[in-house]
CSV table of C-alpha atoms in Angstrom, one decimal:
chain,number,residue,atom,x,y,z
A,1,MET,CA,0.0,-0.1,-0.1
A,2,PRO,CA,1.4,3.5,-1.1
A,3,PRO,CA,2.1,5.9,1.8
A,4,THR,CA,-0.3,8.7,2.1
A,5,ASP,CA,0.8,12.3,2.1
A,6,PRO,CA,0.7,14.1,5.4
A,7,ASP,CA,-2.1,16.7,5.6
A,8,ASP,CA,-1.2,20.2,6.2
A,9,GLY,CA,-1.6,20.2,9.9
A,10,ASP,CA,0.8,17.5,10.2
A,11,LEU,CA,3.2,19.5,7.9
A,12,MET,CA,2.8,22.5,9.9
A,13,LEU,CA,3.4,20.6,13.3
A,14,ARG,CA,6.6,19.4,11.4
A,15,LEU,CA,7.5,22.8,10.4
A,16,GLN,CA,7.0,23.9,14.1
A,17,ASN,CA,9.2,21.0,15.4
A,18,GLY,CA,12.2,22.2,13.2
A,19,ASP,CA,11.5,20.0,10.0
A,20,ASP,CA,12.1,22.9,7.3
A,21,ARG,CA,11.3,20.4,4.3
A,22,ALA,CA,7.7,20.4,5.5
A,23,LEU,CA,7.5,24.0,4.0
A,24,ASP,CA,8.6,22.8,0.9
A,25,LEU,CA,5.6,20.4,0.7
A,26,LEU,CA,3.4,23.0,1.7
A,27,MET,CA,4.6,25.3,-1.1
A,28,ASN,CA,4.3,23.0,-3.7
A,29,ARG,CA,0.8,22.1,-2.7
A,30,TRP,CA,-0.5,25.6,-2.1
A,31,GLN,CA,1.4,27.9,-4.7
A,32,VAL,CA,-0.8,27.3,-7.5
A,33,PRO,CA,-4.1,28.3,-5.7
A,34,LEU,CA,-2.3,30.9,-3.8
A,35,ARG,CA,-0.9,32.6,-6.8
A,36,SER,CA,-4.2,32.3,-8.5
A,37,PHE,CA,-6.0,34.2,-5.6
A,38,LEU,CA,-3.2,36.7,-5.5
A,39,TYR,CA,-3.5,37.2,-9.5
A,40,ARG,CA,-7.1,38.0,-9.0
A,41,TRP,CA,-6.5,40.5,-6.5
A,42,LEU,CA,-3.3,42.2,-8.1
A,43,HIS,CA,-3.9,41.5,-11.7
A,44,ASN,CA,-0.2,41.5,-12.2
A,45,ASP,CA,1.8,37.9,-12.5
A,46,ALA,CA,5.0,39.4,-11.1
A,47,ASP,CA,3.3,41.0,-8.1
A,48,ALA,CA,1.5,37.8,-7.6
A,49,LEU,CA,4.5,35.6,-7.6
A,50,ASP,CA,6.4,38.2,-5.0
A,51,PHE,CA,3.4,38.2,-2.7
A,52,ALA,CA,3.1,34.3,-2.6
A,53,GLN,CA,6.8,34.1,-1.7
A,54,GLU,CA,6.1,36.9,0.9
A,55,THR,CA,3.2,34.9,2.0
A,56,PHE,CA,5.4,31.6,2.7
A,57,VAL,CA,8.2,33.7,4.3
A,58,ARG,CA,5.6,34.9,6.8
A,59,VAL,CA,4.1,31.3,7.2
A,60,TYR,CA,7.6,30.2,8.1
A,61,ARG,CA,8.5,33.2,10.2
A,62,HIS,CA,5.2,33.1,12.2
A,63,ARG,CA,5.1,29.3,12.1
A,64,GLU,CA,4.6,29.2,16.0
A,65,ARG,CA,1.4,31.1,15.6
A,66,PHE,CA,-0.5,28.2,13.9
A,67,ARG,CA,-2.9,26.8,16.1
A,68,THR,CA,-3.3,22.8,15.9
A,69,GLY,CA,-6.3,21.8,14.5
A,70,ALA,CA,-6.6,25.0,12.4
A,71,LYS,CA,-7.3,24.8,8.5
A,72,PHE,CA,-3.8,25.8,7.1
A,73,SER,CA,-5.5,27.0,3.9
A,74,THR,CA,-7.6,29.6,5.9
A,75,TRP,CA,-4.3,30.7,7.7
A,76,LEU,CA,-2.6,31.0,4.4
A,77,PHE,CA,-5.1,32.8,2.6
A,78,ALA,CA,-5.6,35.3,5.6
A,79,ILE,CA,-1.8,36.0,5.5
A,80,ALA,CA,-2.0,36.8,1.9
A,81,LEU,CA,-5.3,38.8,2.3
A,82,ASN,CA,-3.4,41.0,4.7
A,83,LEU,CA,-0.4,41.5,2.3
A,84,CYS,CA,-2.9,42.6,-0.2
A,85,ARG,CA,-5.0,45.0,2.0
A,86,ASN,CA,-1.5,46.4,3.1
A,87,TYR,CA,-0.5,46.8,-0.6
A,88,ALA,CA,-3.8,48.5,-1.3
A,89,ARG,CA,-3.5,51.1,1.3
A,90,LYS,CA,0.0,51.8,-0.1
A,91,ILE,CA,-1.3,52.1,-3.7
A,92,LYS,CA,-4.1,54.6,-2.4
A,93,THR,CA,-1.6,56.9,-0.6
A,94,HIS,CA,1.2,56.5,-3.5
A,95,PRO,CA,-0.6,55.7,-7.0
A,96,THR,CA,1.3,54.5,-10.1
A,97,VAL,CA,0.3,54.1,-13.6
A,98,PRO,CA,1.3,50.6,-14.9
A,99,LEU,CA,3.3,50.6,-18.3
A,100,ASP,CA,0.7,48.8,-20.1
A,101,ASP,CA,-2.0,51.3,-19.5
A,102,THR,CA,-0.2,54.2,-21.1
A,103,PRO,CA,-1.7,55.6,-24.2
A,104,GLU,CA,1.5,54.2,-26.2
A,105,ALA,CA,1.0,50.9,-25.2
A,106,LYS,CA,-2.7,50.5,-26.0
A,107,ALA,CA,-2.0,51.9,-29.4
A,108,ALA,CA,0.7,49.0,-29.9
A,109,GLU,CA,-1.5,46.3,-28.9
A,110,GLY,CA,-2.1,45.2,-32.6
A,111,ALA,CA,-5.1,43.8,-34.6
A,112,PRO,CA,-8.6,42.6,-33.3
A,113,ASN,CA,-8.6,39.5,-31.8
A,114,ALA,CA,-11.0,36.6,-33.0
A,115,ASN,CA,-12.3,36.1,-29.3
A,116,LEU,CA,-12.6,39.8,-28.7
A,117,LEU,CA,-16.1,39.5,-27.2
A,118,ASP,CA,-14.9,37.0,-24.7
A,119,ALA,CA,-11.9,38.9,-23.8
A,120,GLU,CA,-14.2,42.1,-23.3
A,121,LYS,CA,-16.6,40.1,-20.9
A,122,THR,CA,-13.5,38.6,-19.1
A,123,ALA,CA,-12.0,42.0,-18.7
A,124,ALA,CA,-15.4,43.3,-17.8
A,125,VAL,CA,-15.7,40.8,-14.9
A,126,ARG,CA,-12.2,41.5,-13.6
A,127,HIS,CA,-13.0,45.2,-13.5
A,128,ALA,CA,-16.4,44.8,-11.9
A,129,VAL,CA,-15.0,42.6,-9.3
A,130,ASP,CA,-11.8,44.9,-8.7
A,131,ALA,CA,-14.4,48.0,-8.4
A,132,LEU,CA,-16.1,46.3,-5.6
A,133,PRO,CA,-15.5,47.6,-2.1
A,134,GLU,CA,-12.7,45.8,-0.4
A,135,PRO,CA,-14.8,43.7,2.1
A,136,LEU,CA,-17.1,42.7,-0.9
A,137,LYS,CA,-14.3,42.0,-3.2
A,138,THR,CA,-12.4,39.8,-0.6
A,139,ALA,CA,-15.8,37.7,-0.1
A,140,THR,CA,-16.1,37.0,-3.6
A,141,LEU,CA,-12.6,36.2,-4.4
A,142,LEU,CA,-12.4,33.5,-1.4
A,143,CYS,CA,-15.9,32.3,-1.9
A,144,GLU,CA,-16.3,32.2,-5.9
A,145,TYR,CA,-12.9,32.0,-7.1
A,146,GLU,CA,-11.1,29.8,-4.4
A,147,ASP,CA,-14.1,27.8,-3.4
A,148,MET,CA,-13.9,28.4,0.3
A,149,SER,CA,-16.9,27.8,2.3
A,150,LEU,CA,-18.6,30.8,4.2
A,151,ALA,CA,-16.8,29.7,7.6
A,152,GLU,CA,-13.4,29.5,6.0
A,153,ALA,CA,-13.9,32.8,4.2
A,154,ALA,CA,-15.1,34.4,7.4
A,155,VAL,CA,-11.8,33.1,9.3
A,156,ALA,CA,-9.5,34.2,6.3
A,157,ALA,CA,-11.1,37.7,6.2
A,158,GLY,CA,-11.4,38.1,10.2
A,159,CYS,CA,-15.4,38.3,10.3
A,160,SER,CA,-18.3,36.0,10.7
A,161,ALA,CA,-19.8,33.8,8.4
A,162,LYS,CA,-23.1,35.8,8.3
A,163,ALA,CA,-21.1,38.9,7.3
A,164,ILE,CA,-19.5,36.9,4.6
A,165,GLU,CA,-22.8,36.0,3.3
A,166,THR,CA,-24.2,39.3,3.3
A,167,ARG,CA,-21.2,40.6,1.6
A,168,LEU,CA,-21.6,38.0,-0.9
A,169,TYR,CA,-25.3,38.9,-1.4
A,170,ARG,CA,-24.3,42.7,-1.7
A,171,ALA,CA,-21.5,41.7,-4.2
A,172,ARG,CA,-23.5,39.7,-6.4
A,173,GLY,CA,-26.2,42.5,-6.6
A,174,LEU,CA,-23.6,44.9,-7.7
A,175,LEU,CA,-21.8,42.8,-10.1
A,176,ARG,CA,-25.3,42.1,-11.6
A,177,ALA,CA,-25.9,45.8,-12.1
A,178,ALA,CA,-22.4,46.4,-13.4
A,179,LEU,CA,-22.5,43.5,-15.9
A,180,ALA,CA,-26.1,44.0,-17.1
A,181,ARG,CA,-25.0,44.3,-20.6
A,182,TYR,CA,-23.4,41.1,-20.8
A,183,LEU,CA,-26.1,39.1,-19.1
């Protein structure tokens, strides 16, 4: 019978006891879902990679804070979410313009794409989610994109499951209104 992979809680226990290889296993297991979440939040692959690395650095640095019996993915996404929130506050006070948003870059984008309507819909959804107030955006990303339960998203976001449910309801209403022309 093949050996089973240790669960996340066991790996965190090993990490807390000094087995640094456990972090490698956690990183291999969670890097793709974490980067997906961060990309949806940041809309930049390089930043998503940087934030994912910083998230795992903080997991290692604060490994003693992980509670036995807690769900690792919820703790991991809470760390990543806090990094995103801090970044959003920084950007608000020190705004920048990405190079690909300049008029020169937009003019150089080339010929129309055959899937232009799909790309337009995808961009509209991304912009509509991005335009949501931070609590609504967080609830949407965690529940709809990361498939977290209301309880898991509540722990990651630092609120109650009922608050997440309410935020999802409000977010869906705002998204429905913003995307009405595509529905």
